[in-house]
Tab-separated table of C-alpha atoms and ligand atoms in Angstrom:
chain	number	residue	atom	x	y	z
A	8	MET	CA	-34.370	-48.622	-60.043
A	9	GLY	CA	-33.830	-46.148	-57.240
A	10	THR	CA	-34.263	-48.498	-54.285
A	11	ASP	CA	-32.422	-47.016	-51.336
A	12	THR	CA	-30.355	-44.652	-53.445
A	13	HIS	CA	-28.812	-42.193	-51.017
A	14	GLU	CA	-28.802	-38.447	-51.743
A	15	ARG	CA	-27.483	-35.459	-49.862
A	16	ILE	CA	-30.458	-33.339	-50.857
A	17	ILE	CA	-33.790	-34.070	-52.492
A	18	ILE	CA	-36.130	-31.358	-53.717
A	19	ILE	CA	-39.812	-32.115	-54.266
A	20	GLY	CA	-41.739	-29.794	-56.579
A	21	SER	CA	-41.274	-28.066	-59.905
A	22	GLY	CA	-42.287	-24.423	-59.565
A	23	PRO	CA	-40.041	-21.387	-59.088
A	24	ALA	CA	-39.224	-22.413	-55.493
A	25	ALA	CA	-38.058	-25.913	-56.441
A	26	HIS	CA	-35.966	-24.804	-59.415
A	27	THR	CA	-34.333	-21.930	-57.566
A	28	ALA	CA	-33.461	-24.312	-54.723
A	29	ALA	CA	-32.060	-26.723	-57.334
A	30	VAL	CA	-29.871	-24.088	-58.996
A	31	TYR	CA	-28.414	-23.011	-55.651
A	32	ALA	CA	-27.931	-26.560	-54.382
A	33	ALA	CA	-26.339	-27.678	-57.646
A	34	ARG	CA	-23.957	-24.719	-57.676
A	35	ALA	CA	-23.048	-25.601	-54.079
A	36	GLU	CA	-22.026	-29.031	-55.434
A	37	LEU	CA	-24.732	-30.888	-53.521
A	38	SER	CA	-25.823	-32.706	-56.697
A	39	PRO	CA	-29.562	-32.338	-55.978
A	40	LEU	CA	-32.178	-34.813	-57.087
A	41	LEU	CA	-35.474	-33.124	-57.939
A	42	PHE	CA	-38.853	-34.833	-58.258
A	43	GLU	CA	-40.898	-32.611	-60.540
A	44	GLY	CA	-44.123	-34.616	-60.388
A	45	PHE	CA	-46.187	-36.139	-63.164
A	46	MET	CA	-49.458	-34.185	-63.275
A	47	ALA	CA	-49.219	-33.950	-59.467
A	48	GLY	CA	-52.523	-32.595	-58.195
A	49	GLY	CA	-53.644	-32.231	-61.816
A	50	VAL	CA	-50.953	-29.633	-62.607
A	51	ALA	CA	-48.171	-30.263	-65.129
A	52	ALA	CA	-44.544	-30.344	-64.047
A	53	GLY	CA	-43.545	-26.698	-63.885
A	54	GLY	CA	-46.290	-25.841	-61.430
A	55	GLN	CA	-48.945	-23.158	-61.413
A	56	LEU	CA	-47.303	-20.975	-64.045
A	57	THR	CA	-47.892	-23.701	-66.631
A	58	THR	CA	-51.595	-22.865	-66.274
A	59	THR	CA	-51.268	-19.235	-67.285
A	60	THR	CA	-50.290	-17.169	-70.300
A	61	GLU	CA	-48.378	-13.895	-69.908
A	62	VAL	CA	-46.248	-13.335	-66.806
A	63	GLU	CA	-45.436	-9.636	-66.675
A	64	ASN	CA	-44.038	-9.243	-63.171
A	65	TYR	CA	-41.124	-11.678	-63.051
A	66	PRO	CA	-37.926	-9.608	-63.180
A	67	GLY	CA	-35.663	-9.945	-66.191
A	68	PHE	CA	-38.352	-10.170	-68.851
A	69	PRO	CA	-39.245	-6.570	-69.749
A	70	GLU	CA	-41.680	-7.658	-72.477
A	71	GLY	CA	-43.221	-10.377	-70.265
A	72	ILE	CA	-42.900	-14.099	-70.830
A	73	GLN	CA	-45.379	-16.955	-71.231
A	74	GLY	CA	-45.731	-18.947	-67.994
A	75	PRO	CA	-44.830	-22.342	-69.522
A	76	GLU	CA	-41.758	-20.843	-71.221
A	77	LEU	CA	-40.571	-19.283	-67.966
A	78	MET	CA	-40.816	-22.671	-66.287
A	79	ASP	CA	-39.043	-24.421	-69.180
A	80	ARG	CA	-36.197	-21.948	-68.733
A	81	MET	CA	-36.019	-22.502	-64.979
A	82	ARG	CA	-35.931	-26.251	-65.565
A	83	ALA	CA	-33.181	-25.858	-68.161
A	84	GLN	CA	-31.168	-23.782	-65.667
A	85	SER	CA	-31.530	-26.503	-63.020
A	86	LEU	CA	-30.295	-29.121	-65.484
A	87	HIS	CA	-27.505	-26.869	-66.733
A	88	HIS	CA	-26.017	-26.716	-63.238
A	89	GLY	CA	-26.225	-30.470	-62.756
A	90	THR	CA	-29.600	-31.135	-61.088
A	91	ARG	CA	-30.982	-34.589	-61.826
A	92	ILE	CA	-34.723	-34.435	-62.490
A	93	LYS	CA	-37.236	-37.247	-62.181
A	94	THR	CA	-40.674	-36.771	-63.730
A	95	GLU	CA	-42.386	-38.586	-60.900
A	96	THR	CA	-44.799	-37.652	-58.162
A	97	VAL	CA	-43.594	-38.417	-54.653
A	98	ALA	CA	-46.278	-40.598	-53.100
A	99	LYS	CA	-45.058	-40.675	-49.518
A	100	VAL	CA	-42.205	-39.605	-47.261
A	101	GLU	CA	-40.922	-40.994	-43.983
A	102	LEU	CA	-39.492	-38.239	-41.834
A	103	GLY	CA	-39.384	-40.016	-38.470
A	104	SER	CA	-35.608	-40.520	-38.534
A	105	ARG	CA	-32.626	-39.437	-40.650
A	106	PRO	CA	-31.880	-40.143	-43.405
A	107	PHE	CA	-35.389	-39.384	-44.594
A	108	ARG	CA	-37.057	-41.870	-46.920
A	109	ILE	CA	-38.791	-40.692	-50.082
A	110	HIS	CA	-41.117	-43.055	-51.923
A	111	ALA	CA	-41.545	-42.489	-55.659
A	112	PRO	CA	-42.788	-44.745	-58.461
A	113	SER	CA	-39.200	-45.734	-59.386
A	114	GLY	CA	-38.275	-46.733	-55.853
A	115	THR	CA	-37.305	-45.515	-52.409
A	116	TYR	CA	-34.642	-42.869	-51.949
A	117	THR	CA	-32.926	-41.721	-48.776
A	118	THR	CA	-31.686	-38.195	-48.212
A	119	ASP	CA	-29.905	-36.140	-45.572
A	120	ALA	CA	-31.819	-32.947	-46.389
A	121	LEU	CA	-35.209	-32.372	-47.963
A	122	VAL	CA	-36.736	-29.292	-49.580
A	123	ILE	CA	-40.506	-29.386	-49.960
A	124	SER	CA	-41.767	-27.000	-52.605
A	125	THR	CA	-44.896	-28.685	-53.854
A	126	GLY	CA	-46.872	-25.455	-54.106
A	127	ALA	CA	-50.582	-24.952	-53.794
A	128	THR	CA	-53.522	-25.263	-56.107
A	129	ALA	CA	-55.974	-22.400	-56.493
A	130	LYS	CA	-59.496	-23.610	-55.889
A	131	ARG	CA	-61.851	-23.348	-58.822
A	132	MET	CA	-65.609	-23.756	-58.939
A	133	HIS	CA	-65.871	-25.690	-62.215
A	134	LEU	CA	-69.012	-23.809	-63.211
A	135	PRO	CA	-70.766	-24.721	-66.435
A	136	GLY	CA	-68.811	-22.907	-69.189
A	137	GLU	CA	-65.669	-22.461	-67.067
A	138	GLU	CA	-63.433	-25.009	-68.778
A	139	ARG	CA	-64.015	-23.393	-72.185
A	140	LEU	CA	-63.479	-19.827	-70.924
A	141	TRP	CA	-60.586	-20.511	-68.496
A	142	GLN	CA	-57.908	-17.862	-69.074
A	143	LYS	CA	-60.263	-16.202	-71.583
A	144	GLY	CA	-61.489	-13.837	-68.920
A	145	ILE	CA	-61.495	-16.267	-65.983
A	146	SER	CA	-58.528	-16.338	-63.648
A	147	ALA	CA	-57.606	-17.428	-60.145
A	148	CYS	CA	-55.068	-14.666	-59.590
A	149	ALA	CA	-56.000	-10.993	-59.877
A	150	VAL	CA	-52.546	-9.749	-58.941
A	151	CYS	CA	-51.110	-11.854	-61.781
A	152	ASP	CA	-53.647	-11.195	-64.512
A	153	GLY	CA	-55.557	-8.048	-63.505
A	154	ALA	CA	-53.422	-5.652	-65.533
A	155	LEU	CA	-53.989	-7.483	-68.836
A	156	PRO	CA	-55.543	-5.338	-71.582
A	157	ILE	CA	-58.781	-7.391	-71.726
A	158	PHE	CA	-59.682	-6.192	-68.235
A	159	ARG	CA	-58.993	-2.477	-68.749
A	160	ASN	CA	-62.044	-0.265	-68.205
A	161	ALA	CA	-64.277	-3.320	-68.233
A	162	PRO	CA	-66.721	-4.707	-65.639
A	163	LEU	CA	-65.069	-7.316	-63.422
A	164	VAL	CA	-66.364	-9.861	-60.907
A	165	VAL	CA	-64.604	-11.385	-57.894
A	166	ILE	CA	-65.942	-14.446	-56.059
A	167	GLY	CA	-65.101	-14.848	-52.380
A	168	GLY	CA	-65.375	-12.995	-49.116
A	169	GLY	CA	-61.974	-13.517	-47.485
A	170	ASP	CA	-58.891	-11.326	-47.321
A	171	SER	CA	-57.789	-12.460	-50.779
A	172	ALA	CA	-61.112	-11.525	-52.344
A	173	CYS	CA	-61.059	-8.087	-50.686
A	174	GLU	CA	-57.458	-7.475	-51.651
A	175	GLU	CA	-58.078	-8.602	-55.203
A	176	ALA	CA	-61.281	-6.564	-55.575
A	177	SER	CA	-59.468	-3.436	-54.352
A	178	TYR	CA	-56.549	-4.120	-56.665
A	179	LEU	CA	-58.828	-4.629	-59.666
A	180	THR	CA	-60.451	-1.218	-59.243
A	181	LYS	CA	-57.237	0.194	-60.715
A	182	PHE	CA	-58.017	-1.484	-64.013
A	183	GLY	CA	-61.717	-2.293	-64.335
A	184	SER	CA	-64.634	0.108	-64.806
A	185	SER	CA	-66.335	-1.544	-61.823
A	186	VAL	CA	-65.843	-4.566	-59.580
A	187	THR	CA	-68.699	-6.736	-58.313
A	188	MET	CA	-67.966	-9.061	-55.414
A	189	LEU	CA	-70.107	-12.167	-55.101
A	190	VAL	CA	-70.306	-13.202	-51.446
A	191	ARG	CA	-72.206	-16.372	-50.623
A	192	ARG	CA	-73.161	-15.292	-47.096
A	193	ASP	CA	-74.379	-11.990	-45.663
A	194	GLU	CA	-70.981	-11.148	-44.244
A	195	LEU	CA	-67.351	-11.104	-45.240
A	196	ARG	CA	-64.847	-13.491	-43.711
A	197	ALA	CA	-62.070	-10.929	-44.255
A	198	SER	CA	-60.425	-8.913	-41.484
A	199	LYS	CA	-62.172	-5.710	-40.430
A	200	ALA	CA	-59.504	-3.557	-42.097
A	201	MET	CA	-59.958	-5.345	-45.413
A	202	GLN	CA	-63.736	-5.159	-45.140
A	203	LYS	CA	-63.525	-1.420	-44.607
A	204	ARG	CA	-61.329	-1.002	-47.630
A	205	VAL	CA	-63.857	-2.785	-49.822
A	206	LEU	CA	-67.039	-1.332	-48.397
A	207	ASN	CA	-65.698	2.233	-48.658
A	208	ASN	CA	-64.597	1.849	-52.245
A	209	GLU	CA	-67.115	3.393	-54.642
A	210	LYS	CA	-65.991	1.217	-57.508
A	211	ILE	CA	-66.831	-1.991	-55.624
A	212	ARG	CA	-70.360	-3.288	-55.161
A	213	VAL	CA	-71.004	-6.339	-53.024
A	214	LEU	CA	-73.796	-8.755	-53.880
A	215	TRP	CA	-74.580	-10.570	-50.625
A	216	ASN	CA	-75.966	-14.102	-50.435
A	217	THR	CA	-75.087	-14.508	-54.052
A	218	GLU	CA	-73.574	-17.476	-55.831
A	219	ALA	CA	-72.393	-17.896	-59.397
A	220	THR	CA	-74.166	-20.631	-61.320
A	221	GLU	CA	-72.699	-20.416	-64.835
A	222	VAL	CA	-70.384	-18.395	-67.071
A	223	SER	CA	-71.033	-17.602	-70.708
A	224	GLY	CA	-69.545	-15.832	-73.704
A	225	GLU	CA	-68.541	-16.763	-77.240
A	226	ASP	CA	-64.753	-16.766	-77.419
A	227	LYS	CA	-64.252	-14.861	-74.171
A	228	LEU	CA	-66.166	-14.296	-70.956
A	229	GLN	CA	-69.192	-12.016	-71.300
A	230	TYR	CA	-71.571	-12.919	-68.479
A	231	VAL	CA	-71.535	-14.383	-65.006
A	232	HIS	CA	-74.908	-15.901	-64.137
A	233	VAL	CA	-75.788	-15.590	-60.459
A	234	LYS	CA	-78.484	-16.592	-58.018
A	235	ASN	CA	-79.452	-15.057	-54.690
A	236	ASN	CA	-79.504	-18.013	-52.316
A	237	HIS	CA	-82.142	-16.337	-50.096
A	238	SER	CA	-84.642	-15.010	-52.607
A	239	GLY	CA	-83.835	-17.396	-55.448
A	240	GLU	CA	-83.620	-14.410	-57.815
A	241	GLU	CA	-81.364	-14.992	-60.819
A	242	GLN	CA	-79.522	-12.468	-62.983
A	243	LYS	CA	-76.827	-12.218	-65.626
A	244	ILE	CA	-73.970	-9.839	-64.813
A	245	GLU	CA	-71.964	-8.443	-67.678
A	246	ALA	CA	-68.288	-9.195	-67.009
A	247	ALA	CA	-65.063	-9.233	-69.003
A	248	GLY	CA	-63.246	-10.752	-66.057
A	249	LEU	CA	-64.062	-13.262	-63.342
A	250	PHE	CA	-61.528	-13.808	-60.576
A	251	TYR	CA	-61.774	-16.656	-58.135
A	252	ALA	CA	-60.559	-15.827	-54.648
A	253	ILE	CA	-62.073	-18.769	-52.819
A	254	GLY	CA	-58.881	-20.081	-51.297
A	255	HIS	CA	-56.004	-22.371	-52.213
A	256	THR	CA	-55.192	-25.939	-51.252
A	257	PRO	CA	-51.539	-26.461	-50.293
A	258	ASN	CA	-50.129	-29.690	-51.764
A	259	THR	CA	-49.260	-31.360	-48.476
A	260	ALA	CA	-51.464	-34.477	-48.428
A	261	PHE	CA	-48.508	-36.761	-49.286
A	262	LEU	CA	-46.820	-35.695	-46.019
A	263	GLU	CA	-49.575	-37.430	-44.042
A	264	GLY	CA	-49.325	-34.996	-41.150
A	265	GLN	CA	-45.640	-35.575	-40.411
A	266	LEU	CA	-44.888	-31.852	-40.497
A	267	GLU	CA	-46.626	-29.124	-38.582
A	268	THR	CA	-49.144	-27.117	-40.580
A	269	ASP	CA	-51.557	-24.319	-39.811
A	270	GLU	CA	-55.257	-25.087	-39.636
A	271	THR	CA	-55.577	-24.808	-43.430
A	272	GLY	CA	-52.718	-27.183	-44.233
A	273	TYR	CA	-49.889	-24.730	-45.004
A	274	LEU	CA	-46.504	-25.888	-43.729
A	275	LEU	CA	-45.126	-23.930	-40.810
A	276	THR	CA	-41.515	-22.742	-40.716
A	277	MET	CA	-39.344	-20.827	-38.266
A	278	PRO	CA	-39.542	-17.013	-38.467
A	279	ASP	CA	-37.471	-15.571	-41.352
A	280	SER	CA	-36.470	-19.089	-42.351
A	281	THR	CA	-37.575	-22.036	-44.450
A	282	ALA	CA	-36.626	-24.517	-41.704
A	283	THR	CA	-39.498	-26.632	-40.447
A	284	ALA	CA	-39.519	-27.903	-36.870
A	285	LEU	CA	-37.813	-31.065	-38.169
A	286	PRO	CA	-34.051	-30.476	-38.603
A	287	GLY	CA	-33.067	-31.095	-42.229
A	288	VAL	CA	-36.516	-30.482	-43.720
A	289	PHE	CA	-37.129	-27.129	-45.389
A	290	ALA	CA	-40.277	-25.726	-46.978
A	291	ALA	CA	-40.356	-23.069	-49.686
A	292	GLY	CA	-42.898	-21.342	-51.898
A	293	ASP	CA	-46.671	-21.471	-51.928
A	294	VAL	CA	-46.755	-24.662	-49.856
A	295	LYS	CA	-45.845	-22.486	-46.865
A	296	ASP	CA	-47.049	-19.072	-48.004
A	297	LYS	CA	-50.681	-18.106	-48.062
A	298	VAL	CA	-50.136	-14.390	-48.209
A	299	TRP	CA	-47.795	-13.398	-51.071
A	300	ARG	CA	-48.162	-16.322	-53.491
A	301	GLN	CA	-46.003	-14.933	-56.293
A	302	ALA	CA	-43.414	-16.571	-58.502
A	303	VAL	CA	-40.703	-14.216	-57.358
A	304	THR	CA	-41.409	-14.735	-53.650
A	305	ALA	CA	-41.483	-18.512	-54.192
A	306	ALA	CA	-38.124	-18.283	-55.983
A	307	GLY	CA	-36.716	-16.224	-53.106
A	308	MET	CA	-37.777	-18.867	-50.616
A	309	GLY	CA	-36.266	-21.580	-52.799
A	310	CYS	CA	-32.945	-19.767	-52.584
A	311	MET	CA	-33.252	-19.528	-48.798
A	312	ALA	CA	-34.105	-23.236	-48.516
A	313	ALA	CA	-31.046	-24.326	-50.497
A	314	LEU	CA	-28.735	-22.038	-48.524
A	315	GLU	CA	-30.202	-23.214	-45.226
A	316	ALA	CA	-29.939	-26.865	-46.318
A	317	GLU	CA	-26.325	-26.337	-47.340
A	318	ARG	CA	-25.571	-24.875	-43.909
A	319	PHE	CA	-27.392	-27.757	-42.211
A	320	LEU	CA	-25.422	-30.363	-44.188
A	321	ALA	CA	-22.131	-28.620	-43.445
A	322	GLU	CA	-22.951	-28.662	-39.711
A	323	GLN	CA	-23.665	-32.414	-39.894
A	324	GLU	CA	-20.336	-33.230	-41.527
B	13	LIG	P1	-46.003	-24.246	-57.756
B	13	LIG	O1	-45.884	-23.365	-58.929
B	13	LIG	O2	-47.320	-24.334	-57.079
B	13	LIG	O3	-45.537	-25.693	-58.258
B	13	LIG	C1	-45.431	-26.789	-57.429
B	13	LIG	C2	-45.520	-28.014	-58.305
B	13	LIG	O4	-44.854	-29.106	-57.702
B	13	LIG	C3	-46.924	-28.560	-58.509
B	13	LIG	O5	-47.715	-27.809	-59.361
B	13	LIG	C4	-46.627	-29.943	-59.047
B	13	LIG	O6	-46.314	-29.900	-60.431
B	13	LIG	C5	-45.371	-30.308	-58.242
B	13	LIG	N1	-45.741	-31.240	-57.164
B	13	LIG	C6	-46.760	-31.123	-56.253
B	13	LIG	N2	-46.817	-32.201	-55.471
B	13	LIG	C7	-45.798	-33.016	-55.849
B	13	LIG	C8	-45.326	-34.277	-55.387
B	13	LIG	N3	-45.913	-34.926	-54.379
B	13	LIG	N4	-44.251	-34.839	-56.028
B	13	LIG	C9	-43.623	-34.176	-57.041
B	13	LIG	N5	-44.039	-32.981	-57.504
B	13	LIG	C10	-45.106	-32.405	-56.919
B	13	LIG	N6	-47.260	-15.348	-59.937
B	13	LIG	C11	-46.540	-14.310	-60.424
B	13	LIG	O7	-45.564	-13.893	-59.794
B	13	LIG	N7	-46.870	-13.723	-61.613
B	13	LIG	C12	-47.908	-14.153	-62.380
B	13	LIG	O8	-48.202	-13.593	-63.448
B	13	LIG	C13	-48.658	-15.279	-61.895
B	13	LIG	N8	-49.706	-15.745	-62.613
B	13	LIG	C14	-50.423	-16.813	-62.127
B	13	LIG	C15	-51.509	-17.288	-62.874
B	13	LIG	C16	-52.249	-18.339	-62.394
B	13	LIG	C17	-53.415	-18.847	-63.225
B	13	LIG	C18	-51.923	-18.954	-61.147
B	13	LIG	C19	-52.722	-20.126	-60.635
B	13	LIG	C20	-50.857	-18.471	-60.395
B	13	LIG	C21	-50.113	-17.395	-60.876
B	13	LIG	N9	-49.042	-16.874	-60.152
B	13	LIG	C22	-48.295	-15.837	-60.647
B	13	LIG	C23	-48.665	-17.436	-58.836
B	13	LIG	C24	-47.467	-18.361	-59.049
B	13	LIG	O9	-47.762	-19.277	-60.062
B	13	LIG	C25	-47.125	-19.086	-57.749
B	13	LIG	O10	-46.940	-18.169	-56.702
B	13	LIG	C26	-45.860	-19.891	-57.923
B	13	LIG	O11	-45.953	-20.743	-59.048
B	13	LIG	C27	-45.573	-20.717	-56.681
B	13	LIG	O12	-44.432	-21.467	-56.935
B	13	LIG	P2	-44.045	-22.746	-56.103
B	13	LIG	O13	-42.636	-23.009	-56.508
B	13	LIG	O14	-44.348	-22.569	-54.686
B	13	LIG	O15	-44.929	-23.962	-56.636
B	14	LIG	P1	-60.307	-17.854	-47.069
B	14	LIG	O1	-60.460	-19.320	-46.920
B	14	LIG	O2	-60.039	-17.001	-45.883
B	14	LIG	O3	-61.640	-17.271	-47.750
B	14	LIG	C1	-62.232	-17.901	-48.806
B	14	LIG	C2	-63.503	-17.144	-49.143
B	14	LIG	O4	-64.084	-17.746	-50.299
B	14	LIG	C3	-64.535	-17.193	-48.028
B	14	LIG	O5	-65.231	-15.969	-47.967
B	14	LIG	C4	-65.469	-18.312	-48.485
B	14	LIG	O6	-66.790	-18.107	-48.069
B	14	LIG	C5	-65.404	-18.134	-49.991
B	14	LIG	N1	-65.676	-19.376	-50.693
B	14	LIG	C6	-65.034	-20.564	-50.543
B	14	LIG	N2	-65.549	-21.464	-51.395
B	14	LIG	C7	-66.525	-20.826	-52.065
B	14	LIG	C8	-67.426	-21.213	-53.074
B	14	LIG	N3	-67.421	-22.460	-53.570
B	14	LIG	N4	-68.295	-20.305	-53.567
B	14	LIG	C9	-68.306	-19.043	-53.088
B	14	LIG	N5	-67.469	-18.595	-52.139
B	14	LIG	C10	-66.595	-19.488	-51.639
B	14	LIG	O7	-59.192	-17.682	-48.217
B	14	LIG	P2	-58.270	-16.417	-48.569
B	14	LIG	O8	-57.486	-16.843	-49.762
B	14	LIG	O9	-59.063	-15.188	-48.665
B	14	LIG	O10	-57.302	-16.293	-47.325
B	14	LIG	C11	-56.485	-17.410	-46.912
B	14	LIG	C12	-55.662	-16.972	-45.714
B	14	LIG	O11	-54.686	-16.004	-46.121
B	14	LIG	C13	-56.473	-16.293	-44.604
B	14	LIG	O12	-55.910	-16.672	-43.380
B	14	LIG	C14	-56.256	-14.820	-44.851
B	14	LIG	O13	-56.384	-14.053	-43.689
B	14	LIG	C15	-54.824	-14.801	-45.389
B	14	LIG	N6	-54.614	-13.653	-46.279
B	14	LIG	C16	-54.191	-12.484	-45.723
B	14	LIG	C17	-54.005	-11.371	-46.513
B	14	LIG	C18	-53.565	-10.114	-45.871
B	14	LIG	O14	-53.461	-10.089	-44.662
B	14	LIG	N7	-53.298	-9.088	-46.615
B	14	LIG	C19	-54.228	-11.373	-47.959
B	14	LIG	C20	-54.702	-12.654	-48.448
B	14	LIG	C21	-54.890	-13.733	-47.622
B	14	LIG	P3	-67.248	-18.340	-46.534
B	14	LIG	O15	-66.719	-17.148	-45.796
B	14	LIG	O16	-68.715	-18.381	-46.654
B	14	LIG	O17	-66.628	-19.629	-46.115
């Protein structure tokens, strides 16, 4: 039972940010305790990469590596250097005074430093047919999956009208024969510069006031069924790929507003730093990053968080 067990550093999360922080903290002899979650937010321990297949852009794996295997290896590296891992989801934290209190199913833990790397969850629409065809043509990350062979020279669809959707649609024109953007209103939410990039690209067509209603295909995606929400007109668009770009939800609910976030819930940190406004609390990875959202950038922030936490602890002693 972990009631009031005291730690120098606790890391919450299990993606590339958490495990990189753990490797650095363990090698700095801080003996980190890491809570990896148990289906936290519906995602297995290991984070978002456990929901994908091939990862081709993480350095060190020239032939690519399966997402779950990459995360197994990161976890093994954390353990190898002495991280203690608990397969539990942190339910609540108390950050009002130091040491911080962390509430998990096995008890309450106190810690001098805390790294929050609980990631974000890509929003999905859960259309009829989606569960069966997920990762068989349907993805929530064009930058991650767009270059896969199944999308080459094939018609692709992007849903969303924000900066991500515009960026992803532009990116996908490198691979697909055409890209159709489904925008539910008659305007894009994206910045003017992004809008221009999309609207001037001959390979992108925008269907305004259009919503997806269903996806279909035998063993892989073949059609996206759509409806114009003004005219009611329905059509089936041929598509080998469907990419959701309708936003992410950062996993910050368990913090109950104790740390400053932006208006969409992403944790805020100091410039060029993972330090939050609360001394001793650091945030790394997708939980604080709504722009880059890559495994390698999350890992980089995990490294920064551990180094900054180490410096913080040294200053306290
Ligand atoms: P995450 O990977 O988001 O993991 C955080 C995890 O922490 C959560 O999933 C959960 O398991 C755990 N957790 C959450 N809350 C709690 C809690 N309260 N207590 C304990 N544990 C908790 N990036 C690439 O670079 N290349 C790719 O090819 C690629 N492909 C992708 C494919 C898909 C389908 C998706 C969705 C993303 C992909 N990404 C890819 C993006 C990449 O997965 C993320 O940028 C990266 O995983 C972010 O890492 P993170 O460490 O911030 O946290
Ligand atoms: P946003 O929340 O900005 O946009 C989400 C888009 O998806 C909106 O157009 C929204 O429509 C649409 N949408 C949401 N739910 C649905 C649904 N169920 N069906 C159809 N459409 C839906 O998310 P982004 O990921 O695009 O951006 C997040 C933040 O990151 C923003 O602040 C953005 O500026 C920033 N960002 C910046 C980048 C850059 O500068 N290069 C790149 C990527 C992101 P509606 O408009 O009708 O609400």
